[in-house]
mmCIF file of C-alpha atoms and ligand atoms in Angstrom:
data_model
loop_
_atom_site.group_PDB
_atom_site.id
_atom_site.type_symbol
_atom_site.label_atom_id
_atom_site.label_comp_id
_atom_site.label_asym_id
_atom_site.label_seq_id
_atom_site.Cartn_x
_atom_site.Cartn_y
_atom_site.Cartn_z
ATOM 1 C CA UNK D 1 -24.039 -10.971 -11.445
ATOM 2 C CA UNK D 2 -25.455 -8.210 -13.152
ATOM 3 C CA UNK D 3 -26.530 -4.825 -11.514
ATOM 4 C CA UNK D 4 -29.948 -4.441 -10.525
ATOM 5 C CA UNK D 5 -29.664 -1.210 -8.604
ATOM 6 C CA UNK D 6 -27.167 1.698 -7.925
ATOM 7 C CA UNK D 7 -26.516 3.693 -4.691
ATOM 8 C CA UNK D 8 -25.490 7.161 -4.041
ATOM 9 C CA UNK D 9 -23.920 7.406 -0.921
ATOM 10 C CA UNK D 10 -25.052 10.764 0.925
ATOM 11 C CA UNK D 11 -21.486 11.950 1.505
ATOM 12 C CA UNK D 12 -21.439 12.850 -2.078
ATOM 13 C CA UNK D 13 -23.042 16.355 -1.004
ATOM 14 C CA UNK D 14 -19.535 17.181 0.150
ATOM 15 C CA UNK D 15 -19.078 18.180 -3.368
ATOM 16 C CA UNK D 16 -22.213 17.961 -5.659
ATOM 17 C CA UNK D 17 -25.999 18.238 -4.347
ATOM 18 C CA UNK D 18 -27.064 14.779 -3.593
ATOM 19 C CA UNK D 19 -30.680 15.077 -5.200
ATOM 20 C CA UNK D 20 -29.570 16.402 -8.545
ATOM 21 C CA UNK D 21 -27.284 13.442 -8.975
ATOM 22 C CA UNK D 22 -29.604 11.172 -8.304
ATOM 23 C CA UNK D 23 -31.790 12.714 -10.429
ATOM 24 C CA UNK D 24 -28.930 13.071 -13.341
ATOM 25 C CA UNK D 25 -29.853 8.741 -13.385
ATOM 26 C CA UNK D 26 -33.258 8.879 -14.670
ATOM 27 C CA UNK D 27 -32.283 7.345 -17.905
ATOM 28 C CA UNK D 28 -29.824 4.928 -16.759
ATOM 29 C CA UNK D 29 -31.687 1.057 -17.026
ATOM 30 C CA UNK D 30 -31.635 0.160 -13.144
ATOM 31 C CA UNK D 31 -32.725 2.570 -10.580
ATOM 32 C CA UNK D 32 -30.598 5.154 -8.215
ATOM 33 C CA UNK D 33 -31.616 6.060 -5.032
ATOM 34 C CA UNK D 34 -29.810 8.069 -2.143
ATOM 35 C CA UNK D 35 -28.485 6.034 0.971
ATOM 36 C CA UNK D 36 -26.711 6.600 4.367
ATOM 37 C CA UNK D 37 -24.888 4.695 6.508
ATOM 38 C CA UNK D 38 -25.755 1.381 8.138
ATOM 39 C CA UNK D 39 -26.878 -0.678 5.215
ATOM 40 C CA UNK D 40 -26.394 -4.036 3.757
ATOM 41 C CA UNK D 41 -25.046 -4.655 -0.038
ATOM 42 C CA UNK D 42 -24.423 -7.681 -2.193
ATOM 43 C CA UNK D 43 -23.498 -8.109 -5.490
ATOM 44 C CA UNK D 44 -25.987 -6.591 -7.417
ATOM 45 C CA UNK D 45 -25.572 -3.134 -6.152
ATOM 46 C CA UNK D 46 -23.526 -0.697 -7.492
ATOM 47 C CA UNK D 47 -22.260 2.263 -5.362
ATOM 48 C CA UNK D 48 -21.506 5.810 -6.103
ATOM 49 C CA UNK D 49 -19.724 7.979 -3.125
ATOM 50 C CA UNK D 50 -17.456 10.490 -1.781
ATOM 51 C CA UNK D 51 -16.132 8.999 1.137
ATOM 52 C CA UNK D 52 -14.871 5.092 1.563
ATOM 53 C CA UNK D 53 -16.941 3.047 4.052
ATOM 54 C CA UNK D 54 -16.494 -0.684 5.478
ATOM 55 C CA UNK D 55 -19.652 -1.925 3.930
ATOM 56 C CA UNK D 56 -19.105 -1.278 0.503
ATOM 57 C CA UNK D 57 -16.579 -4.482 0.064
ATOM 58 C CA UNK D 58 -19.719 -6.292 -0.006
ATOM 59 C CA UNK D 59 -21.184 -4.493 -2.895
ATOM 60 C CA UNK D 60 -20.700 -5.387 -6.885
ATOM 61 C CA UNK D 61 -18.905 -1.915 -8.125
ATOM 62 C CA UNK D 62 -17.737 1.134 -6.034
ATOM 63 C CA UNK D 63 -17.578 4.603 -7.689
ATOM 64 C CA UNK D 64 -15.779 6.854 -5.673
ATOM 65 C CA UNK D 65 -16.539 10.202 -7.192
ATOM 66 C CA UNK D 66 -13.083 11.839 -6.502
ATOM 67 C CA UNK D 67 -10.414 11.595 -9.067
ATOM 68 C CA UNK D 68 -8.527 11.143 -6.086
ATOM 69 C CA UNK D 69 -8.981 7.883 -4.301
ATOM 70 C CA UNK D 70 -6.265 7.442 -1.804
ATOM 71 C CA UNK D 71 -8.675 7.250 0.530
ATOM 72 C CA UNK D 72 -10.028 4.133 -0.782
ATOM 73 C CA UNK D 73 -8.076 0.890 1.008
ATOM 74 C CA UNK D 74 -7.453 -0.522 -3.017
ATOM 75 C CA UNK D 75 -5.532 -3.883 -1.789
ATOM 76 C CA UNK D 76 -9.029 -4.574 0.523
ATOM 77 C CA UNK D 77 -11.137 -4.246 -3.053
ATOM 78 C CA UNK D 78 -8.578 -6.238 -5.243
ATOM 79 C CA UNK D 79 -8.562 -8.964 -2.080
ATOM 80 C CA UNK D 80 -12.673 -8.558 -2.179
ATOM 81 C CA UNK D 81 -12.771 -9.156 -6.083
ATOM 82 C CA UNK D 82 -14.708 -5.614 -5.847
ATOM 83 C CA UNK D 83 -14.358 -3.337 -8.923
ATOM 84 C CA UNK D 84 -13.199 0.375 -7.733
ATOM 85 C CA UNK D 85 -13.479 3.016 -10.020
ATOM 86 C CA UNK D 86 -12.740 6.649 -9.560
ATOM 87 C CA UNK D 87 -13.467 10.197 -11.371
ATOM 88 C CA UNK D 88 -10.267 10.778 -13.325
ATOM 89 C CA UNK D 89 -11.071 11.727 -17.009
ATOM 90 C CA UNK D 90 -13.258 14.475 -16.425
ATOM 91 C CA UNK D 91 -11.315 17.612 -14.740
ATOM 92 C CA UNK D 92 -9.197 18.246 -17.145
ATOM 93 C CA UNK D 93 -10.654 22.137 -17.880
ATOM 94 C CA UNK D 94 -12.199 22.588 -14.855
ATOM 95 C CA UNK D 95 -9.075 21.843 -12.789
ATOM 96 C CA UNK D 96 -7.068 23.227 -15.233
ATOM 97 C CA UNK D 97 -8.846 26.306 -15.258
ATOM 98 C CA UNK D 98 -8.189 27.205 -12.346
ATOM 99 C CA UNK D 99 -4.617 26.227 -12.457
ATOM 100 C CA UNK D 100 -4.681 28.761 -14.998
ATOM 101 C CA UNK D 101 -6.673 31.268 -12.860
ATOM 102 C CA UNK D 102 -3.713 31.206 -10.100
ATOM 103 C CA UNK D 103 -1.019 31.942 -12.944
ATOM 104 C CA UNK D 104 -2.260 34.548 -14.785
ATOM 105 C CA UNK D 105 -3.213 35.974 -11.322
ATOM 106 C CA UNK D 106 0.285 35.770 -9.974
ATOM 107 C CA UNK D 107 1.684 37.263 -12.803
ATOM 108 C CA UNK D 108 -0.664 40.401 -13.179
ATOM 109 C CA UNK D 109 -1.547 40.732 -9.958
ATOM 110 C CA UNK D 110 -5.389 40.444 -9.789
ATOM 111 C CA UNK D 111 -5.076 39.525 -5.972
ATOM 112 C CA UNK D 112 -3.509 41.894 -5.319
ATOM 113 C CA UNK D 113 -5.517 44.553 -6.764
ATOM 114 C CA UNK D 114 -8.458 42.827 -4.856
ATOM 115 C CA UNK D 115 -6.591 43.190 -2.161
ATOM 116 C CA UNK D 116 -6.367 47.261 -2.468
ATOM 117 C CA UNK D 117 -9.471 47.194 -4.260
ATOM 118 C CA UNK D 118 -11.274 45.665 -0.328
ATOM 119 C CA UNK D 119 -9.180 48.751 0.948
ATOM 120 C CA UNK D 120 -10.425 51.327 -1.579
ATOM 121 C CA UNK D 121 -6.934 51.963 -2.531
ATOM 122 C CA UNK D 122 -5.465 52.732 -5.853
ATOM 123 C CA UNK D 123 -2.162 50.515 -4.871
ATOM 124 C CA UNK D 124 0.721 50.349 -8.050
ATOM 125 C CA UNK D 125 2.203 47.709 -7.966
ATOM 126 C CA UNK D 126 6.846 47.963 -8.101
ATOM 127 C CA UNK D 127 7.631 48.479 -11.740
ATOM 128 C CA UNK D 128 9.274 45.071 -11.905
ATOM 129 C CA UNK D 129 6.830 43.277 -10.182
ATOM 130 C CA UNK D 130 3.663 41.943 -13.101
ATOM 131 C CA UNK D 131 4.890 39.973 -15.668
ATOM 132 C CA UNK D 132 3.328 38.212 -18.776
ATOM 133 C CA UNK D 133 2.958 34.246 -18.740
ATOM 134 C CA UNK D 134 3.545 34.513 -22.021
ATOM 135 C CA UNK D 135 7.144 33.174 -23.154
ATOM 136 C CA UNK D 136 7.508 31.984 -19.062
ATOM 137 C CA UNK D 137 8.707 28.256 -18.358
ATOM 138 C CA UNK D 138 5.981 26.349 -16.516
ATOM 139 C CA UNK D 139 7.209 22.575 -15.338
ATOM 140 C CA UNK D 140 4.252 20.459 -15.132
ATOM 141 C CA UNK D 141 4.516 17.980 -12.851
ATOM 142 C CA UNK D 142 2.209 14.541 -13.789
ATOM 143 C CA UNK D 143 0.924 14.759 -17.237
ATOM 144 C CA UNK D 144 -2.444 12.927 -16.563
ATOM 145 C CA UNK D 145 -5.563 14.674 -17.962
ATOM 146 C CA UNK D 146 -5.299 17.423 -15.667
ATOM 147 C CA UNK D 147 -1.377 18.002 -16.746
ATOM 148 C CA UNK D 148 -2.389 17.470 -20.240
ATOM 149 C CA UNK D 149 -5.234 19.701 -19.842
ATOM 150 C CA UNK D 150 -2.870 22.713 -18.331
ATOM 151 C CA UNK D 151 -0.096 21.868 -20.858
ATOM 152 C CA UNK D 152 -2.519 22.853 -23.773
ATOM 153 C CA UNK D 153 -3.938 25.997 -22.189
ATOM 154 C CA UNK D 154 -0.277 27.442 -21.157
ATOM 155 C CA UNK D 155 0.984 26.393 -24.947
ATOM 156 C CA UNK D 156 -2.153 28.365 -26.366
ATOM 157 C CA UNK D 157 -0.562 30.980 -24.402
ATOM 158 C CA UNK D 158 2.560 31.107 -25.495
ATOM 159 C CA UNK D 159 4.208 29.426 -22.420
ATOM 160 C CA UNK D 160 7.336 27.433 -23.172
ATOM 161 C CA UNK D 161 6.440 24.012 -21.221
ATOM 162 C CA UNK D 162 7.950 21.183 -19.686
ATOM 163 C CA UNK D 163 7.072 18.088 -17.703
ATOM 164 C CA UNK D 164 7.717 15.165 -15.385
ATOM 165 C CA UNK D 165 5.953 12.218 -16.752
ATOM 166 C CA UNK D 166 6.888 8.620 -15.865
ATOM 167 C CA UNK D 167 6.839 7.198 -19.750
ATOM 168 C CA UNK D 168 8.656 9.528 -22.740
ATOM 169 C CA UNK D 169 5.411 9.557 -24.463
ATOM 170 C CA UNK D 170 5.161 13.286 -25.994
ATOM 171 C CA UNK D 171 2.642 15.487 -25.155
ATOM 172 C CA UNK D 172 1.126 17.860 -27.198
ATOM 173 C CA UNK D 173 2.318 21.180 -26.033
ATOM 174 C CA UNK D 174 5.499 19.809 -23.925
ATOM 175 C CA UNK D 175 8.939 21.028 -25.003
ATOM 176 C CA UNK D 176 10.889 18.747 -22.698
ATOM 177 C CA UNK D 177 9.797 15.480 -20.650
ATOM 178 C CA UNK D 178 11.813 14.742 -17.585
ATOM 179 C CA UNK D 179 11.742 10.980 -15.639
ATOM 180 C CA UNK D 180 10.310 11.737 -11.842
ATOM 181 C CA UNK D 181 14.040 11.302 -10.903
ATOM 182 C CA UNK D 182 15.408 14.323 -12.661
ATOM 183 C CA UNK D 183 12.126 16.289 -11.053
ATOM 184 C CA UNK D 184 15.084 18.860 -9.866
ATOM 185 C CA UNK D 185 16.439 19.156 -13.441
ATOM 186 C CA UNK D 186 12.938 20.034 -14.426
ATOM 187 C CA UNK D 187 11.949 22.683 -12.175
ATOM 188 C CA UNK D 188 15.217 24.605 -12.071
ATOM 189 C CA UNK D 189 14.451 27.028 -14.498
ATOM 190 C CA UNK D 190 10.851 26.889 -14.381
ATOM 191 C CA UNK D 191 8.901 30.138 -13.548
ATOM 192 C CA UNK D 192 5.439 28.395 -12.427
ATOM 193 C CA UNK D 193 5.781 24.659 -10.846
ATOM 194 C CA UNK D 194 2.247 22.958 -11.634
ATOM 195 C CA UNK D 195 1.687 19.894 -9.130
ATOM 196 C CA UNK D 196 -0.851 17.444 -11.466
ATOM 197 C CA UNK D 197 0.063 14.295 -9.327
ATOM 198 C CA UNK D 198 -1.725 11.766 -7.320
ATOM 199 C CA UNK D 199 -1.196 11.540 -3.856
ATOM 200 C CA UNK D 200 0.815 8.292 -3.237
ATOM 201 C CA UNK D 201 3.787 7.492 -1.308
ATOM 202 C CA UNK D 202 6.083 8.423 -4.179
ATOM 203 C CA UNK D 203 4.431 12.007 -4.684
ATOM 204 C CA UNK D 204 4.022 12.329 -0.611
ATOM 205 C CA UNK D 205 6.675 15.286 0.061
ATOM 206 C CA UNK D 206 7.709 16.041 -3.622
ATOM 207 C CA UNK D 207 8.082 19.356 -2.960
ATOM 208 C CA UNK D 208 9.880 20.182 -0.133
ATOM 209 C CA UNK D 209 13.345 22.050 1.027
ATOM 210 C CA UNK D 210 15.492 20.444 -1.413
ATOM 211 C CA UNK D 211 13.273 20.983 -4.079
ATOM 212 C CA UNK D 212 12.492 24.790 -2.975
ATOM 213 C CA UNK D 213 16.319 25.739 -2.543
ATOM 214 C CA UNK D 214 16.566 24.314 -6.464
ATOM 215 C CA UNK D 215 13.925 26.423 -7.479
ATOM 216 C CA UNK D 216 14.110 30.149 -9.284
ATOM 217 C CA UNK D 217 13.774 32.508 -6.647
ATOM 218 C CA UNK D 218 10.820 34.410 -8.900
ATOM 219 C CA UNK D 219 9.438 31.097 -8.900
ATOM 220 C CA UNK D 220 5.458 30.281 -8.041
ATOM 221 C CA UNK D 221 4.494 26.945 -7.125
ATOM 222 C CA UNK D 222 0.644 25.781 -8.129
ATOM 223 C CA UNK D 223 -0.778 22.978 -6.484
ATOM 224 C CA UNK D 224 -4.055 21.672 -7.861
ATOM 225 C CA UNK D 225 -3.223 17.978 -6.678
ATOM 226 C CA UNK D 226 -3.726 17.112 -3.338
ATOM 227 C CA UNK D 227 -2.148 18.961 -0.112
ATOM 228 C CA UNK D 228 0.481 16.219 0.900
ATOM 229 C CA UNK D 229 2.690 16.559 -2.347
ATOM 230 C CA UNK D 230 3.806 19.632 -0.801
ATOM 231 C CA UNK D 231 5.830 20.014 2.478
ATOM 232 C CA UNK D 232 3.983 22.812 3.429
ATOM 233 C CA UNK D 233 5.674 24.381 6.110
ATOM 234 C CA UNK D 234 8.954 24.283 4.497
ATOM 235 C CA UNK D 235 6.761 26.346 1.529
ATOM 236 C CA UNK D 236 5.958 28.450 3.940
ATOM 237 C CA UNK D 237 9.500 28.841 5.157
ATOM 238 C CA UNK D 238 10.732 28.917 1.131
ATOM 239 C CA UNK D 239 8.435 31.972 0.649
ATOM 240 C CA UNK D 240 8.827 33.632 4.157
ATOM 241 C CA UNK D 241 12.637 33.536 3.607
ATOM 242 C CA UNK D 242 12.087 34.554 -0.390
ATOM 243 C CA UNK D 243 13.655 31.499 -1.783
ATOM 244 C CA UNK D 244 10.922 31.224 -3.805
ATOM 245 C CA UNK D 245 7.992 33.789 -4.910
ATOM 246 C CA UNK D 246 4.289 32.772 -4.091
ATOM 247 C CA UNK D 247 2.436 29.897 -5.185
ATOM 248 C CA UNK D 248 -1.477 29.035 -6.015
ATOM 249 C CA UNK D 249 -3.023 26.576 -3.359
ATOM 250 C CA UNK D 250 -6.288 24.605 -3.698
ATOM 251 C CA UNK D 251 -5.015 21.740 -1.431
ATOM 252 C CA UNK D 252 -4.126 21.568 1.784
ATOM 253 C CA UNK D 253 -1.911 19.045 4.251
ATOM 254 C CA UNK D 254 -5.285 19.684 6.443
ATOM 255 C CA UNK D 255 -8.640 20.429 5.162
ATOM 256 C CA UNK D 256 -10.513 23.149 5.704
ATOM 257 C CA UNK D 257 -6.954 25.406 6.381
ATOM 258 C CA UNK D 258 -6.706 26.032 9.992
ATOM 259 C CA UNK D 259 -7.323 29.224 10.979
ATOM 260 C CA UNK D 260 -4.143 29.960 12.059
ATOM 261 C CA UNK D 261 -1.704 28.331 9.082
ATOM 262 C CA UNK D 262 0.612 31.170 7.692
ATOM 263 C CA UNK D 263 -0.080 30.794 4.520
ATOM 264 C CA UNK D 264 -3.957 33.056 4.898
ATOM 265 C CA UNK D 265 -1.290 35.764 5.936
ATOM 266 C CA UNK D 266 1.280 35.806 2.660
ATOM 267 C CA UNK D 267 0.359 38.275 0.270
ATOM 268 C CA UNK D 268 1.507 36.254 -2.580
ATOM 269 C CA UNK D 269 -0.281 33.193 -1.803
ATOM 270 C CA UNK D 270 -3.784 32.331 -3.839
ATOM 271 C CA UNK D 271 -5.822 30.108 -1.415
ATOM 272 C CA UNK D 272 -9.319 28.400 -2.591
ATOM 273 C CA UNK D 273 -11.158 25.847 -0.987
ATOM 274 C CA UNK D 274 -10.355 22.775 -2.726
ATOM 275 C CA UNK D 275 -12.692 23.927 -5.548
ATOM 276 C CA UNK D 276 -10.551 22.929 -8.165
ATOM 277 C CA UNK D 277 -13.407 21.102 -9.715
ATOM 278 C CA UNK D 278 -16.954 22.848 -8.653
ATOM 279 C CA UNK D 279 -18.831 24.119 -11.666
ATOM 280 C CA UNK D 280 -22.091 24.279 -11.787
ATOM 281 C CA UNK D 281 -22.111 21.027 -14.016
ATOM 282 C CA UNK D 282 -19.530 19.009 -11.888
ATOM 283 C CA UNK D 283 -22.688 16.497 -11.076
ATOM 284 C CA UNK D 284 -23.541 15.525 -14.857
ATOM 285 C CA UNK D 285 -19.841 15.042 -15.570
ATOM 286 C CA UNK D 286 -19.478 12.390 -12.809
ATOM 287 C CA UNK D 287 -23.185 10.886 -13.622
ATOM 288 C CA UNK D 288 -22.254 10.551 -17.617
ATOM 289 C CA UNK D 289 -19.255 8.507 -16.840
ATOM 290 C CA UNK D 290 -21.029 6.585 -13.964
ATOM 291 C CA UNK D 291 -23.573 6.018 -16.739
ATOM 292 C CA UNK D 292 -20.955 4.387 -18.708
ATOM 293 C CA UNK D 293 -19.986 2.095 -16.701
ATOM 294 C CA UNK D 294 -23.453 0.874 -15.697
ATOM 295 C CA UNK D 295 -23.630 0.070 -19.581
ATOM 296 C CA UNK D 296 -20.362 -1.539 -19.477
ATOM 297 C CA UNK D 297 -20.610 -3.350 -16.536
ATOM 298 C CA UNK D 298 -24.359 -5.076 -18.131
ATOM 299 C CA UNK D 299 -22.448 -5.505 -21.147
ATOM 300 C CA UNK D 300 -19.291 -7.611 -19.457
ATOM 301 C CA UNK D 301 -17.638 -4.964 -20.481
ATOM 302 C CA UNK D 302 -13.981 -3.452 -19.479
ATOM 303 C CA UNK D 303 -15.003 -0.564 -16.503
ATOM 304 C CA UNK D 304 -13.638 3.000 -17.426
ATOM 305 C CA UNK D 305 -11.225 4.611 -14.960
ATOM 306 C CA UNK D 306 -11.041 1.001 -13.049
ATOM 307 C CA UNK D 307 -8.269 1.304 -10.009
ATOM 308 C CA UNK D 308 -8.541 -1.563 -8.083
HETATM 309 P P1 NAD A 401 -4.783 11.171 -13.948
HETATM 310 O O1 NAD A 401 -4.720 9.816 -13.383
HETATM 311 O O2 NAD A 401 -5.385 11.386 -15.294
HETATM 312 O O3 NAD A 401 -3.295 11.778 -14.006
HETATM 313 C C1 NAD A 401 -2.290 11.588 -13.039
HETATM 314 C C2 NAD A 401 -0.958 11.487 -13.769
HETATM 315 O O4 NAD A 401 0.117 11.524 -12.841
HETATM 316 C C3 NAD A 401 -0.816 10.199 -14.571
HETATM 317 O O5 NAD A 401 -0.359 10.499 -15.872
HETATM 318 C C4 NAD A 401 0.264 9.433 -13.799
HETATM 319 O O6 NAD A 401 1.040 8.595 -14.623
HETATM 320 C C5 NAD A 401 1.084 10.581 -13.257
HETATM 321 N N1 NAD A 401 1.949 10.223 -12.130
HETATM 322 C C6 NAD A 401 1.678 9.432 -11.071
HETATM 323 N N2 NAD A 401 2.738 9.376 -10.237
HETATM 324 C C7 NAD A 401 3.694 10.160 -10.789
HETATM 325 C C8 NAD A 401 5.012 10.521 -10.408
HETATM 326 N N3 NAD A 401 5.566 10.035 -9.291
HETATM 327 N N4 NAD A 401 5.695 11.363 -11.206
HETATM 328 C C9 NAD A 401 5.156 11.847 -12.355
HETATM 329 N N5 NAD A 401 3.922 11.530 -12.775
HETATM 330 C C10 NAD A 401 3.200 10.701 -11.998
HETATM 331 O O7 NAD A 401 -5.534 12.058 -12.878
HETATM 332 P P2 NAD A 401 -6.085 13.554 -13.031
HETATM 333 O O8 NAD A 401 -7.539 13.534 -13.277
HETATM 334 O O9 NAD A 401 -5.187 14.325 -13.940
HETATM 335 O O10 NAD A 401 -5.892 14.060 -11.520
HETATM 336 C C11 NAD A 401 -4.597 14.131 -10.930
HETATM 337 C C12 NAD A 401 -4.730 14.358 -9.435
HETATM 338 O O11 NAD A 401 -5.281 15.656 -9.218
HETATM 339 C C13 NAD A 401 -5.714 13.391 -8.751
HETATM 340 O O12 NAD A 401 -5.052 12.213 -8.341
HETATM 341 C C14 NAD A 401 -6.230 14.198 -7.587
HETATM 342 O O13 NAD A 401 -5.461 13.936 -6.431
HETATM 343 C C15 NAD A 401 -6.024 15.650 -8.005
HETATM 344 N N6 NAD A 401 -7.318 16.319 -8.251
HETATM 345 C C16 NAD A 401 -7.579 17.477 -7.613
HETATM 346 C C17 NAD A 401 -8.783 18.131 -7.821
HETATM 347 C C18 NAD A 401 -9.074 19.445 -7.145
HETATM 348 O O14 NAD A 401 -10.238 19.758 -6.917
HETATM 349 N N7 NAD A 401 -8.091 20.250 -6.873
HETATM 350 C C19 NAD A 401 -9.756 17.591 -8.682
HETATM 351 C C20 NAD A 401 -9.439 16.405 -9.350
HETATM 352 C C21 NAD A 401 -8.229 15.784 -9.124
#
């Protein structure tokens, strides 16, 4: 069947304003128009959302506009014969940006001076305390296009890299490549610990006491992934008790951060708001590969970025 019409699901506001992404469409050959819940699809409509809903096993194509799907039931779409595609591909520099935001933070203390600065205090910092990335270990951890992404930014920066990557495929950039089972081999001397997984059972926990006790005690751990990959109150714990040093968090085990989780408290903890992708583009990225697909999916073509 071919397409003759593609949704956008209103949740996709949760990220990108819903009317500019519909209006990002206007040259794509079958129309877009904005929908809620409590509608009918068959197989000519193609579906572009934020958030997974029951109905949408009925449509032709789902686009979940996360990179991030594992909220999407993908044995329910394979069992439908519904193609499921997700966002992957495109935040390599925005993503890895602010990866790259956290470390050179952490290491020359622009939150902290904020932090004074808020106080109108000229604060200096312990002689032994800033640090240049430059020459530093970073382990990154998943070397997907946001790994890859972070590998060539640290390497343009002197870093000495390493990763944990399930094939031995080099990587531009990467010294070393470590199997997932040797993840404590790979982030023992590492001074910045760069989560770039997916959430799935494997990842769920990767981080945790074990892992923390293994780690350099001047170590910060960055997590632009997803909030489960870490343990989070055994990070806590790790940089409570100073086993390890700070760390850079986008993600969360609960979205938004409760108001009363530790981690708002620790001065060398860098929290944003799961904004690892928001630019002020982030809407035309996901509509050009959308785009794509609409084209390939006419065509009887091979869908980009298919996952189930
Ligand atoms: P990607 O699919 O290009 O890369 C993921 C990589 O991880 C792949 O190379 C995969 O082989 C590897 N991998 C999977 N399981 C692994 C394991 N157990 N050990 C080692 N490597 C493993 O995806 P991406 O675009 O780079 O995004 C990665 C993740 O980042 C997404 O799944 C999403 O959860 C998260 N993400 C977060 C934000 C944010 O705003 N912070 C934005 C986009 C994506």
């Amino acid at each position: 069947t071919e397409l003759d019409q593609l949704y956008v699901h209103e949740s996709v506001e949760n990220v990108i304003p819903q009317d500019a992404f519909v209006d990002a469409f206007d040259e794509v050959s079958i129309p877009a128009e904005l929908v809620g819940d409590g509608r009918e699809y068959d197989a000519s409509d193609a579906i572009a959302t934020y958030a997974p809903r029951p109905e949408f096993l009925d449509a032709g194509w789902v686009h979940c506009i996360r990179a991030g799907y594992d909220e999407f039931d993908t044995d329910a779409y394979d069992a439908a014969g519904v193609a499921l595609t997700n966002s992957s591909g495109i935040h390599g520099s925005t993503v890895g940006e602010l990866a790259l935001t956290f470390m050179l933070s952490l290491a020359r203390l622009g939150h902290r001076y904020r932090d004074h600065q808020n106080e109108r205090s000229w604060w200096e910092p312990p002689y032994d305390r800033p640090f240049t990335i430059e020459n530093e270990r970073v382990c990154v951890v998943g070397l997907g296009t946001i790994g890859e992404a972070i590998a060539t930014r640290c390497d343009a920066l002197g870093m000495d890299i390493v990763g944990v990557r399930r094939s031995d495929e080099p990587v531009p950039g990467v010294s070393e490549l470590f199997d997932p089972d040797r993840l404590r081999d790979a982030i023992e001397n590492a001074r910045f610990v760069v989560l770039t997984v997916p959430h799935t059972p494997e990842t769920e926990g990767l981080l945790s006491d074990e892992e923390f006790a293994a780690m350099r005690d001047d170590a910060f751990v960055i997590n632009v992934a997803r909030g489960p990959v870490v343990d989070e109150e055994s990070l806590i714990a790790a940089i409570k008790n100073d086993r390890i040093a700070g760390a850079g968090l986008d993600v969360f085990e609960t979205e938004p951060l409760p108001d009363d989780s530790p981690l708002w408290g620790l001065d060398e903890v860098i929290i944003s708001p799961h904004k690892g992708s928001a630019t002020n583009r982030y809407h035309l990225d996901i509509a050009d590969l959308v785009a794509e697909n609409v084209r390939r999916y006419q065509s009887g073509d091979i869908l980009k970025n298919r996952v189930a």
